[in-house]
Amino acid sequence: EPTRGCDAYSLAWHLAQELGPRLKSRIHRITFNEITKKAVLAAIDNPQPIHQTRFESQQARRILDRIVGYQLSPLLWTKVRRGLSAGRVQSVVVRILVEREKEIRKFVPEEYWSIEAILQGATGPAFVAKVIEDSEKKKFRPENEEQAMAAFGKLESAEYKIDSIDKKQRKRKAPPPFITSRLQQAAAKKFNFTAKRTMMVAQQLYEGIELGKEGSVGLITYMRTDSARISDDALAGARKHIKTIFGDAYLPNRPNRFSTKKNAQDAHEAIRPTSMGYPPEQIKPYLSHDQWKLYSLIWRQFIA
C-alpha cells in the first residue's frame, strides 16, 4: 500500500468484505514508505490488522466531500465551466487565496527612497553602506525624489570614516528534510518548476528508475507528506555517508531531529533518498534532466 492512508484503508476494508468472513482472520494490511526490497520485506514481516475506525475515518472524508461538493460543484458549472468539481480541501484553500488576494489589492503603496554608498579604504575590498539615520539620529526615509537628491548631493562630497565595529557570532541550524510543500517551494524557486511538474517528477523517482543491471530502483520515499520524521536506519546511513565523504568535523555529535507541526499526519516520513548508495553524480546517466535536478535537490537537503 504505497498510496494515501485513508483511501488505502477503504480499499483494504472492501477487499476484506469481498473475500468473506471465513478469511477475515487471515487478512492483513502492510504499509511501506519507499519502493525498495528492504522496505517491502520489512512491511511483510510486520502485517497489521484492518482497523474499523480508520475505515470509518475514510467514510467521513467522503461524506464531507459530498456535503461541500454537491453544493459548490453546480455553482462552478454555471459560473465557470461544466464538469468542474469542488471538494472539502481545495475549496477552503481557494477561499484563503481569494481573501489574501483581496488584502493585496487593498494595500496602498507608499513612495520612499534609499541611498547606498560603495566605499573602499586604502586596503581591503569595497563594500556597500546603506544610509539609515540622518545627523540628528532620526530614521532616514526620503519620501520623494527631491528629498532623496538633496541628501545625495550632500553625501556625494562627504568624507566617510568607520566609527565602530561590532563583531557577532551567528549559528545557523541545519535545514529540515523536505515535506511536500517545502519541496514544491524549493523547486519553484531554484528551477522554476510548477507544483504539478515537481510532483510528476517526484512520482517517477518514487516509483522507480531503471539503473542498468540493477533494474528499477525507487530513489526517494513517498512524496506526499507533511512530516519531518526520519527513520533511524536513514539517519544511520546519512551519518555514515557524511563521515566517509566529509569527515568527522562535519558530523554532529548527535543526529539532528526535527519536530513535526501539531496537526500534521505522520503516516509517512519526510521526503528523502531511499539509500545512500545512489549519490546523484553516480546515477546521473540514468536520469532525465528534470529527474537529476529534483533528485539532487532532495539529496542535498537530506544530507544538510
Short mmCIF file of C-alpha atoms in Angstrom, two decimals:
data_model
loop_
_atom_site.label_atom_id
_atom_site.label_comp_id
_atom_site.label_asym_id
_atom_site.label_seq_id
_atom_site.Cartn_x
_atom_site.Cartn_y
_atom_site.Cartn_z
CA GLU A 1 0.00 0.00 0.00
CA PRO A 2 2.16 2.87 -1.26
CA THR A 3 -0.97 5.06 -1.55
CA ARG A 4 -2.55 7.64 0.73
CA GLY A 5 -3.63 6.35 4.15
CA CYS A 6 -7.41 6.83 4.32
CA ASP A 7 -8.09 5.75 0.72
CA ALA A 8 -5.96 2.64 1.20
CA TYR A 9 -7.90 1.70 4.32
CA SER A 10 -11.11 1.83 2.33
CA LEU A 11 -9.63 -0.42 -0.36
CA ALA A 12 -8.38 -2.89 2.26
CA TRP A 13 -11.73 -2.94 4.08
CA HIS A 14 -13.75 -3.55 0.91
CA LEU A 15 -11.39 -6.31 -0.21
CA ALA A 16 -11.80 -7.98 3.18
CA GLN A 17 -15.62 -7.83 2.82
CA GLU A 18 -15.47 -9.38 -0.65
CA LEU A 19 -13.18 -12.19 0.48
CA GLY A 20 -15.69 -13.14 3.16
CA PRO A 21 -15.76 -13.79 6.92
CA ARG A 22 -14.01 -17.17 6.67
CA LEU A 23 -10.77 -15.48 5.56
CA LYS A 24 -11.13 -12.45 7.84
CA SER A 25 -8.62 -13.69 10.43
CA ARG A 26 -6.03 -14.24 7.68
CA ILE A 27 -6.39 -10.80 6.08
CA HIS A 28 -3.75 -8.22 6.98
CA ARG A 29 -2.56 -4.88 5.65
CA ILE A 30 1.05 -3.89 5.06
CA THR A 31 2.41 -0.38 4.54
CA PHE A 32 5.71 0.91 3.21
CA ASN A 33 7.11 4.37 2.64
CA GLU A 34 9.53 3.55 -0.16
CA ILE A 35 9.55 1.06 -3.04
CA THR A 36 12.70 -0.85 -2.16
CA LYS A 37 13.27 -4.54 -1.46
CA LYS A 38 14.26 -3.84 2.16
CA ALA A 39 11.16 -1.73 2.86
CA VAL A 40 8.74 -4.19 1.25
CA LEU A 41 10.22 -7.19 3.08
CA ALA A 42 10.11 -5.29 6.39
CA ALA A 43 6.42 -4.48 5.76
CA ILE A 44 5.63 -8.14 5.03
CA ASP A 45 7.33 -9.10 8.31
CA ASN A 46 5.10 -6.64 10.18
CA PRO A 47 1.50 -7.09 8.95
CA GLN A 48 -1.26 -5.12 10.66
CA PRO A 49 -4.97 -5.86 11.11
CA ILE A 50 -7.57 -3.74 9.32
CA HIS A 51 -8.90 -1.22 11.82
CA GLN A 52 -12.61 -0.43 11.52
CA THR A 53 -12.12 3.07 12.94
CA ARG A 54 -9.67 4.01 10.18
CA PHE A 55 -12.07 2.78 7.54
CA GLU A 56 -14.79 4.91 9.15
CA SER A 57 -12.49 7.97 9.02
CA GLN A 58 -12.26 7.49 5.25
CA GLN A 59 -16.05 7.30 5.04
CA ALA A 60 -16.25 10.58 6.98
CA ARG A 61 -13.89 12.10 4.41
CA ARG A 62 -16.16 11.01 1.56
CA ILE A 63 -19.24 12.42 3.32
CA LEU A 64 -17.52 15.80 3.81
CA ASP A 65 -16.57 15.83 0.12
CA ARG A 66 -20.21 15.39 -0.80
CA ILE A 67 -21.55 17.95 1.69
CA VAL A 68 -19.22 20.54 0.16
CA GLY A 69 -19.15 19.27 -3.41
CA TYR A 70 -22.87 18.82 -4.01
CA GLN A 71 -23.44 22.48 -3.16
CA LEU A 72 -20.39 24.04 -4.82
CA SER A 73 -19.94 21.96 -7.97
CA PRO A 74 -23.24 23.04 -9.63
CA LEU A 75 -22.27 26.65 -8.92
CA LEU A 76 -18.97 26.12 -10.74
CA TRP A 77 -20.82 24.65 -13.71
CA THR A 78 -22.96 27.78 -14.11
CA LYS A 79 -20.26 30.39 -13.30
CA VAL A 80 -17.03 28.86 -14.67
CA ARG A 81 -17.23 25.66 -16.73
CA ARG A 82 -19.32 22.49 -16.71
CA GLY A 83 -17.52 19.40 -15.44
CA LEU A 84 -15.56 21.14 -12.68
CA SER A 85 -15.84 19.77 -9.15
CA ALA A 86 -15.23 21.16 -5.66
CA GLY A 87 -14.04 19.27 -2.58
CA ARG A 88 -13.55 19.79 1.13
CA VAL A 89 -9.83 20.68 0.82
CA GLN A 90 -9.37 22.68 -2.38
CA SER A 91 -12.49 24.78 -1.77
CA VAL A 92 -11.13 26.03 1.56
CA VAL A 93 -7.71 26.69 0.01
CA VAL A 94 -9.29 28.73 -2.80
CA ARG A 95 -11.14 30.83 -0.22
CA ILE A 96 -7.88 31.53 1.66
CA LEU A 97 -6.21 32.55 -1.62
CA VAL A 98 -9.11 34.85 -2.53
CA GLU A 99 -9.04 36.53 0.89
CA ARG A 100 -5.28 37.01 0.64
CA GLU A 101 -5.63 38.48 -2.85
CA LYS A 102 -8.23 40.95 -1.55
CA GLU A 103 -5.77 42.07 1.14
CA ILE A 104 -3.07 42.55 -1.51
CA ARG A 105 -5.38 44.68 -3.65
CA LYS A 106 -6.35 46.83 -0.66
CA PHE A 107 -2.71 47.66 0.04
CA VAL A 108 -1.83 51.28 -0.68
CA PRO A 109 1.85 51.63 -1.68
CA GLU A 110 3.90 54.46 -0.16
CA GLU A 111 6.79 56.04 -2.04
CA TYR A 112 10.19 56.08 -0.34
CA TRP A 113 13.80 56.26 -1.44
CA SER A 114 17.03 54.71 -0.17
CA ILE A 115 20.66 55.72 -0.70
CA GLU A 116 23.70 53.44 -0.67
CA ALA A 117 27.40 54.26 -0.95
CA ILE A 118 30.09 51.98 -2.35
CA LEU A 119 33.12 52.55 -0.09
CA GLN A 120 36.71 51.35 -0.21
CA GLY A 121 39.66 52.12 2.03
CA ALA A 122 43.36 52.18 1.20
CA THR A 123 43.37 48.41 1.57
CA GLY A 124 40.72 45.71 1.51
CA PRO A 125 37.71 45.12 -0.72
CA ALA A 126 34.94 47.59 -1.46
CA PHE A 127 31.69 47.28 0.49
CA VAL A 128 28.21 48.78 0.38
CA ALA A 129 26.96 51.07 3.18
CA LYS A 130 23.29 51.99 3.43
CA VAL A 131 22.14 55.31 4.92
CA ILE A 132 19.82 54.51 7.85
CA GLU A 133 19.99 57.69 10.01
CA ASP A 134 20.47 61.40 9.50
CA SER A 135 22.76 63.68 11.50
CA GLU A 136 20.11 64.00 14.24
CA LYS A 137 19.90 60.22 14.65
CA LYS A 138 16.44 60.14 13.06
CA LYS A 139 15.41 57.35 10.68
CA PHE A 140 16.45 58.23 7.11
CA ARG A 141 13.50 57.73 4.77
CA PRO A 142 13.11 60.28 1.92
CA GLU A 143 9.51 60.33 0.74
CA ASN A 144 10.16 61.68 -2.76
CA GLU A 145 12.89 62.19 -5.35
CA GLU A 146 13.51 65.82 -4.32
CA GLN A 147 14.35 64.83 -0.71
CA ALA A 148 16.50 61.91 -1.88
CA MET A 149 18.53 64.00 -4.33
CA ALA A 150 19.09 66.73 -1.73
CA ALA A 151 20.59 64.15 0.63
CA PHE A 152 22.55 62.57 -2.20
CA GLY A 153 24.14 65.92 -3.08
CA LYS A 154 25.48 66.27 0.47
CA LEU A 155 26.69 62.69 0.69
CA GLU A 156 28.44 62.77 -2.68
CA SER A 157 31.13 65.14 -1.41
CA ALA A 158 31.24 63.89 2.18
CA GLU A 159 34.16 62.16 3.92
CA TYR A 160 33.50 58.74 5.40
CA LYS A 161 35.03 57.05 8.42
CA ILE A 162 34.40 53.91 10.43
CA ASP A 163 33.02 54.91 13.81
CA SER A 164 32.75 51.45 15.42
CA ILE A 165 32.77 47.76 14.60
CA ASP A 166 30.51 45.16 16.17
CA LYS A 167 31.59 41.55 15.96
CA LYS A 168 28.93 38.89 16.43
CA GLN A 169 28.88 35.13 16.15
CA ARG A 170 25.89 33.58 14.47
CA LYS A 171 24.81 29.97 14.29
CA ARG A 172 22.69 28.59 11.51
CA LYS A 173 20.75 25.41 12.17
CA ALA A 174 20.64 22.58 9.68
CA PRO A 175 17.58 22.74 7.38
CA PRO A 176 14.84 20.16 7.95
CA PRO A 177 14.28 17.46 5.32
CA PHE A 178 11.64 18.22 2.72
CA ILE A 179 7.92 17.85 3.19
CA THR A 180 5.70 18.15 0.12
CA SER A 181 5.01 21.90 0.34
CA ARG A 182 8.66 22.82 1.00
CA LEU A 183 9.85 20.64 -1.88
CA GLN A 184 7.42 22.41 -4.22
CA GLN A 185 8.58 25.82 -2.97
CA ALA A 186 12.28 24.97 -3.36
CA ALA A 187 11.81 23.52 -6.86
CA ALA A 188 9.82 26.60 -7.92
CA LYS A 189 12.48 28.95 -6.56
CA LYS A 190 15.53 27.12 -7.93
CA PHE A 191 14.23 25.59 -11.17
CA ASN A 192 11.00 27.49 -11.86
CA PHE A 193 9.06 24.19 -11.65
CA THR A 194 5.30 24.32 -11.22
CA ALA A 195 3.88 22.26 -8.35
CA LYS A 196 2.42 19.82 -10.90
CA ARG A 197 5.79 19.35 -12.62
CA THR A 198 7.56 18.82 -9.29
CA MET A 199 5.08 16.16 -8.17
CA MET A 200 5.16 14.40 -11.54
CA VAL A 201 8.98 14.10 -11.43
CA ALA A 202 8.90 13.10 -7.75
CA GLN A 203 6.38 10.35 -8.62
CA GLN A 204 8.82 9.00 -11.22
CA LEU A 205 11.68 8.96 -8.70
CA TYR A 206 9.43 7.26 -6.13
CA GLU A 207 8.04 4.58 -8.44
CA GLY A 208 11.46 3.62 -9.75
CA ILE A 209 14.16 4.45 -12.29
CA GLU A 210 15.93 1.83 -14.42
CA LEU A 211 19.55 1.79 -13.21
CA GLY A 212 21.21 -0.52 -15.73
CA LYS A 213 21.85 -4.03 -14.36
CA GLU A 214 20.20 -3.16 -11.03
CA GLY A 215 16.83 -2.80 -12.71
CA SER A 216 14.13 -0.47 -11.44
CA VAL A 217 15.03 1.27 -8.17
CA GLY A 218 12.81 3.58 -6.11
CA LEU A 219 15.10 6.51 -5.37
CA ILE A 220 13.01 8.57 -2.90
CA THR A 221 10.46 7.95 -0.19
CA TYR A 222 6.77 8.78 -0.64
CA MET A 223 6.45 12.36 -1.88
CA ARG A 224 3.11 13.30 -0.27
CA THR A 225 3.87 14.01 3.36
CA ASP A 226 3.81 16.81 5.92
CA SER A 227 6.02 15.01 8.46
CA ALA A 228 9.70 15.86 9.09
CA ARG A 229 10.28 12.46 10.69
CA ILE A 230 13.29 10.41 9.56
CA SER A 231 13.74 6.69 10.28
CA ASP A 232 16.64 5.52 12.43
CA ASP A 233 18.03 3.47 9.52
CA ALA A 234 18.06 6.54 7.27
CA LEU A 235 19.77 8.65 9.96
CA ALA A 236 22.43 6.00 10.47
CA GLY A 237 23.02 5.80 6.70
CA ALA A 238 23.33 9.58 6.38
CA ARG A 239 25.78 9.81 9.29
CA LYS A 240 27.96 7.05 7.84
CA HIS A 241 27.94 8.81 4.44
CA ILE A 242 28.91 12.18 5.96
CA LYS A 243 31.74 10.62 7.99
CA THR A 244 33.10 8.81 4.93
CA ILE A 245 32.80 11.66 2.40
CA PHE A 246 33.29 14.80 4.51
CA GLY A 247 35.00 13.58 7.70
CA ASP A 248 34.28 13.75 11.45
CA ALA A 249 34.49 17.56 11.53
CA TYR A 250 31.18 17.77 9.62
CA LEU A 251 29.35 15.12 11.63
CA PRO A 252 27.19 16.37 14.55
CA ASN A 253 27.72 14.62 17.87
CA ARG A 254 24.03 13.75 17.89
CA PRO A 255 21.67 13.30 14.93
CA ASN A 256 19.57 16.35 14.08
CA ARG A 257 15.89 15.81 14.94
CA PHE A 258 13.11 17.99 13.60
CA SER A 259 9.70 18.45 15.14
CA THR A 260 6.56 17.97 13.08
CA LYS A 261 3.77 20.52 13.34
CA LYS A 262 0.98 19.53 15.71
CA ASN A 263 -1.76 18.83 13.15
CA ALA A 264 0.46 17.00 10.65
CA GLN A 265 -0.31 13.45 9.54
CA ASP A 266 2.67 11.31 10.47
CA ALA A 267 1.87 8.30 8.29
CA HIS A 268 4.88 8.87 6.03
CA GLU A 269 8.45 10.02 6.62
CA ALA A 270 9.94 13.19 5.22
CA ILE A 271 10.97 13.10 1.55
CA ARG A 272 14.48 11.65 1.42
CA PRO A 273 16.70 9.36 -0.69
CA THR A 274 15.91 5.69 -0.07
CA SER A 275 19.61 4.79 0.09
CA MET A 276 23.00 6.48 0.38
CA GLY A 277 24.18 4.01 -2.25
CA TYR A 278 22.80 6.15 -5.08
CA PRO A 279 24.54 9.57 -4.97
CA PRO A 280 23.28 11.91 -7.72
CA GLU A 281 26.61 12.04 -9.60
CA GLN A 282 26.77 8.25 -9.80
CA ILE A 283 23.31 7.73 -11.31
CA LYS A 284 23.14 10.92 -13.42
CA PRO A 285 23.43 9.00 -16.75
CA TYR A 286 20.16 7.18 -15.94
CA LEU A 287 18.12 10.29 -15.06
CA SER A 288 16.35 12.84 -17.23
CA HIS A 289 17.31 16.48 -16.79
CA ASP A 290 14.32 17.18 -14.51
CA GLN A 291 14.84 13.96 -12.53
CA TRP A 292 18.50 14.82 -11.97
CA LYS A 293 17.71 18.33 -10.72
CA LEU A 294 14.96 17.24 -8.32
CA TYR A 295 16.84 14.20 -7.00
CA SER A 296 19.96 16.30 -6.40
CA LEU A 297 17.85 18.85 -4.52
CA ILE A 298 16.29 16.17 -2.28
CA TRP A 299 19.70 14.53 -1.71
CA ARG A 300 21.45 17.79 -0.71
CA GLN A 301 18.63 18.86 1.63
CA PHE A 302 18.66 15.48 3.39
CA ILE A 303 22.45 15.37 3.82
CA ALA A 304 22.48 19.01 5.01
#
